[in-house]
Tab-separated table of C-alpha atoms in Angstrom:
chain	number	residue	atom	x	y	z
Y	54	MET	CA	-75.059	37.336	-11.756
Y	55	LYS	CA	-74.945	39.727	-8.811
Y	56	THR	CA	-71.593	41.144	-10.027
Y	57	LEU	CA	-72.954	41.589	-13.552
Y	58	SER	CA	-76.035	43.420	-12.249
Y	59	LEU	CA	-73.956	45.736	-10.060
Y	60	THR	CA	-71.556	46.430	-12.946
Y	61	LEU	CA	-74.455	47.198	-15.274
Y	62	ILE	CA	-76.051	49.550	-12.745
Y	63	PHE	CA	-72.704	51.305	-12.206
Y	64	VAL	CA	-72.098	51.725	-15.959
Y	65	LEU	CA	-75.621	53.045	-16.626
Y	66	THR	CA	-75.447	55.441	-13.688
Y	67	THR	CA	-72.088	56.752	-14.896
Y	68	MET	CA	-73.428	57.227	-18.429
Y	69	LEU	CA	-76.479	59.132	-17.170
Y	70	THR	CA	-74.301	61.326	-14.961
Y	71	PHE	CA	-72.125	62.445	-17.869
Y	72	ALA	CA	-74.852	62.607	-20.515
Y	73	GLN	CA	-74.997	65.955	-22.242
Y	74	GLY	CA	-78.187	67.905	-21.936
Y	75	LYS	CA	-79.655	70.373	-24.354
Y	76	PRO	CA	-77.575	73.591	-24.337
Y	77	ASP	CA	-79.172	76.546	-22.628
Y	78	ILE	CA	-80.187	79.340	-24.962
Y	79	PRO	CA	-78.813	82.605	-23.599
Y	80	ASN	CA	-81.400	84.906	-22.058
Y	81	GLN	CA	-81.523	88.635	-22.750
Y	82	ASN	CA	-83.261	90.972	-20.339
Y	83	ILE	CA	-84.309	93.611	-22.878
Y	84	SER	CA	-87.159	96.065	-22.446
Y	85	THR	CA	-89.928	96.093	-25.024
Y	86	ASP	CA	-89.534	99.838	-25.603
Y	87	SER	CA	-88.977	100.084	-29.372
Y	88	ASP	CA	-88.389	103.846	-29.440
Y	89	VAL	CA	-84.712	103.686	-28.433
Y	90	VAL	CA	-81.798	104.207	-30.815
Y	91	PHE	CA	-79.111	102.230	-28.939
Y	92	ARG	CA	-79.240	98.928	-27.033
Y	93	LEU	CA	-76.569	96.935	-25.206
Y	94	PHE	CA	-76.680	93.150	-25.626
Y	95	ALA	CA	-74.834	90.966	-23.129
Y	96	THR	CA	-72.455	88.267	-24.326
Y	97	ASP	CA	-71.515	85.178	-22.312
Y	98	ASN	CA	-68.341	87.049	-21.362
Y	99	SER	CA	-69.252	89.202	-18.368
Y	100	HIS	CA	-67.008	92.071	-19.537
Y	101	ASN	CA	-68.201	92.322	-23.156
Y	102	PHE	CA	-71.356	93.687	-24.730
Y	103	ILE	CA	-72.513	94.472	-28.237
Y	104	LYS	CA	-73.856	97.986	-28.706
Y	105	LEU	CA	-76.437	98.133	-31.501
Y	106	ASN	CA	-77.815	101.156	-33.302
Y	107	THR	CA	-81.379	99.888	-33.768
Y	108	ARG	CA	-82.039	102.410	-36.580
Y	109	ASN	CA	-79.398	101.316	-39.106
Y	110	GLY	CA	-77.592	98.201	-37.813
Y	111	HIS	CA	-74.270	99.780	-36.815
Y	112	MET	CA	-72.575	97.708	-34.071
Y	113	TRP	CA	-69.669	98.018	-31.650
Y	114	GLN	CA	-68.030	95.600	-29.230
Y	115	VAL	CA	-67.836	97.238	-25.801
Y	116	GLN	CA	-65.587	95.926	-23.029
Y	117	TRP	CA	-65.724	97.313	-19.532
Y	118	SER	CA	-63.088	96.765	-16.862
Y	119	LEU	CA	-61.991	98.009	-13.473
Y	120	ASP	CA	-58.505	98.652	-14.852
Y	121	ASP	CA	-57.231	99.903	-18.206
Y	122	ASN	CA	-58.736	97.121	-20.356
Y	123	GLN	CA	-61.788	99.121	-21.434
Y	124	PHE	CA	-62.452	99.641	-25.108
Y	125	GLU	CA	-65.098	100.121	-27.762
Y	126	THR	CA	-64.374	98.841	-31.267
Y	127	ILE	CA	-66.423	98.748	-34.462
Y	128	LEU	CA	-68.069	95.478	-35.482
Y	129	SER	CA	-69.950	97.030	-38.395
Y	130	TYR	CA	-70.299	100.646	-39.436
Y	131	ILE	CA	-72.096	99.960	-42.700
Y	132	SER	CA	-75.717	101.107	-42.743
Y	133	LEU	CA	-77.927	98.146	-43.544
Y	134	VAL	CA	-80.769	100.380	-44.778
Y	135	PRO	CA	-80.932	103.671	-46.698
Y	136	LYS	CA	-81.147	106.801	-44.498
Y	137	GLU	CA	-84.831	107.358	-45.414
Y	138	GLU	CA	-85.733	103.827	-44.183
Y	139	GLU	CA	-84.068	104.144	-40.752
Y	140	LYS	CA	-86.453	103.632	-37.848
Y	141	ASN	CA	-85.870	103.253	-34.091
Y	142	GLY	CA	-86.157	99.610	-33.060
Y	143	ARG	CA	-85.762	98.254	-36.591
Y	144	PHE	CA	-82.796	95.989	-35.740
Y	145	PHE	CA	-82.509	93.509	-32.876
Y	146	LEU	CA	-79.823	91.010	-31.812
Y	147	TYR	CA	-80.653	87.454	-30.775
Y	148	PRO	CA	-78.086	85.326	-28.914
Y	149	THR	CA	-77.158	81.852	-30.146
Y	150	THR	CA	-75.775	78.917	-28.191
Y	151	ASN	CA	-72.297	79.915	-29.461
Y	152	SER	CA	-70.795	82.476	-27.076
Y	153	TYR	CA	-69.315	84.603	-29.854
Y	154	ASN	CA	-72.240	84.650	-32.313
Y	155	PHE	CA	-75.541	86.494	-32.507
Y	156	ILE	CA	-78.216	86.771	-35.177
Y	157	LEU	CA	-79.094	90.330	-36.233
Y	158	LEU	CA	-82.687	90.634	-37.452
Y	159	ASP	CA	-84.204	93.433	-39.515
Y	160	GLN	CA	-87.641	93.357	-37.890
Y	161	ILE	CA	-89.268	95.131	-40.850
Y	162	ASP	CA	-88.139	93.077	-43.861
Y	163	GLY	CA	-86.864	89.897	-42.153
Y	164	ARG	CA	-83.258	89.982	-43.393
Y	165	THR	CA	-80.704	88.348	-41.073
Y	166	TRP	CA	-76.949	88.557	-40.435
Y	167	GLN	CA	-74.516	86.454	-38.423
Y	168	VAL	CA	-72.642	88.715	-36.008
Y	169	GLN	CA	-69.433	87.428	-34.447
Y	170	TRP	CA	-67.578	89.380	-31.786
Y	171	ASN	CA	-64.066	88.437	-30.686
Y	172	PHE	CA	-61.028	89.793	-28.886
Y	173	GLU	CA	-59.014	89.471	-32.108
Y	174	ALA	CA	-60.002	91.883	-34.910
Y	175	GLU	CA	-59.549	89.271	-37.669
Y	176	ASN	CA	-62.149	87.038	-35.965
Y	177	ARG	CA	-64.901	89.697	-35.838
Y	178	MET	CA	-67.483	89.659	-38.616
Y	179	VAL	CA	-70.958	90.562	-39.779
Y	180	VAL	CA	-72.156	88.354	-42.651
Y	181	ARG	CA	-75.550	88.354	-44.373
Y	182	ILE	CA	-77.481	85.093	-44.044
Y	183	ASN	CA	-79.184	84.371	-47.367
């Protein structure tokens, strides 16, 4: 009986130790100033950011480095609103629990897009969520 109790305690303790918790939602430290045209959004990769034009939804992946691995590449250069509807602060990026994906929100009409950054061009995308 004593052996069974000790085995049970050991098994339960081991299970609790390796139990998965709820994933942390990434935190963005973004000012509330809505009169800016461009914002940088951190990714889980310490060297990569997404630069967002808050007026029209244009986005770039920006990588910084201490050597020659710096670059800026287009994620989306399609205006998501007509020129006459552009407004500073209209678009905002929200991180997801997936390191490579964000949700882009049009804060005026509520439309959303899945934004995926990646090191490989064929794995980058911006897709409307209907």
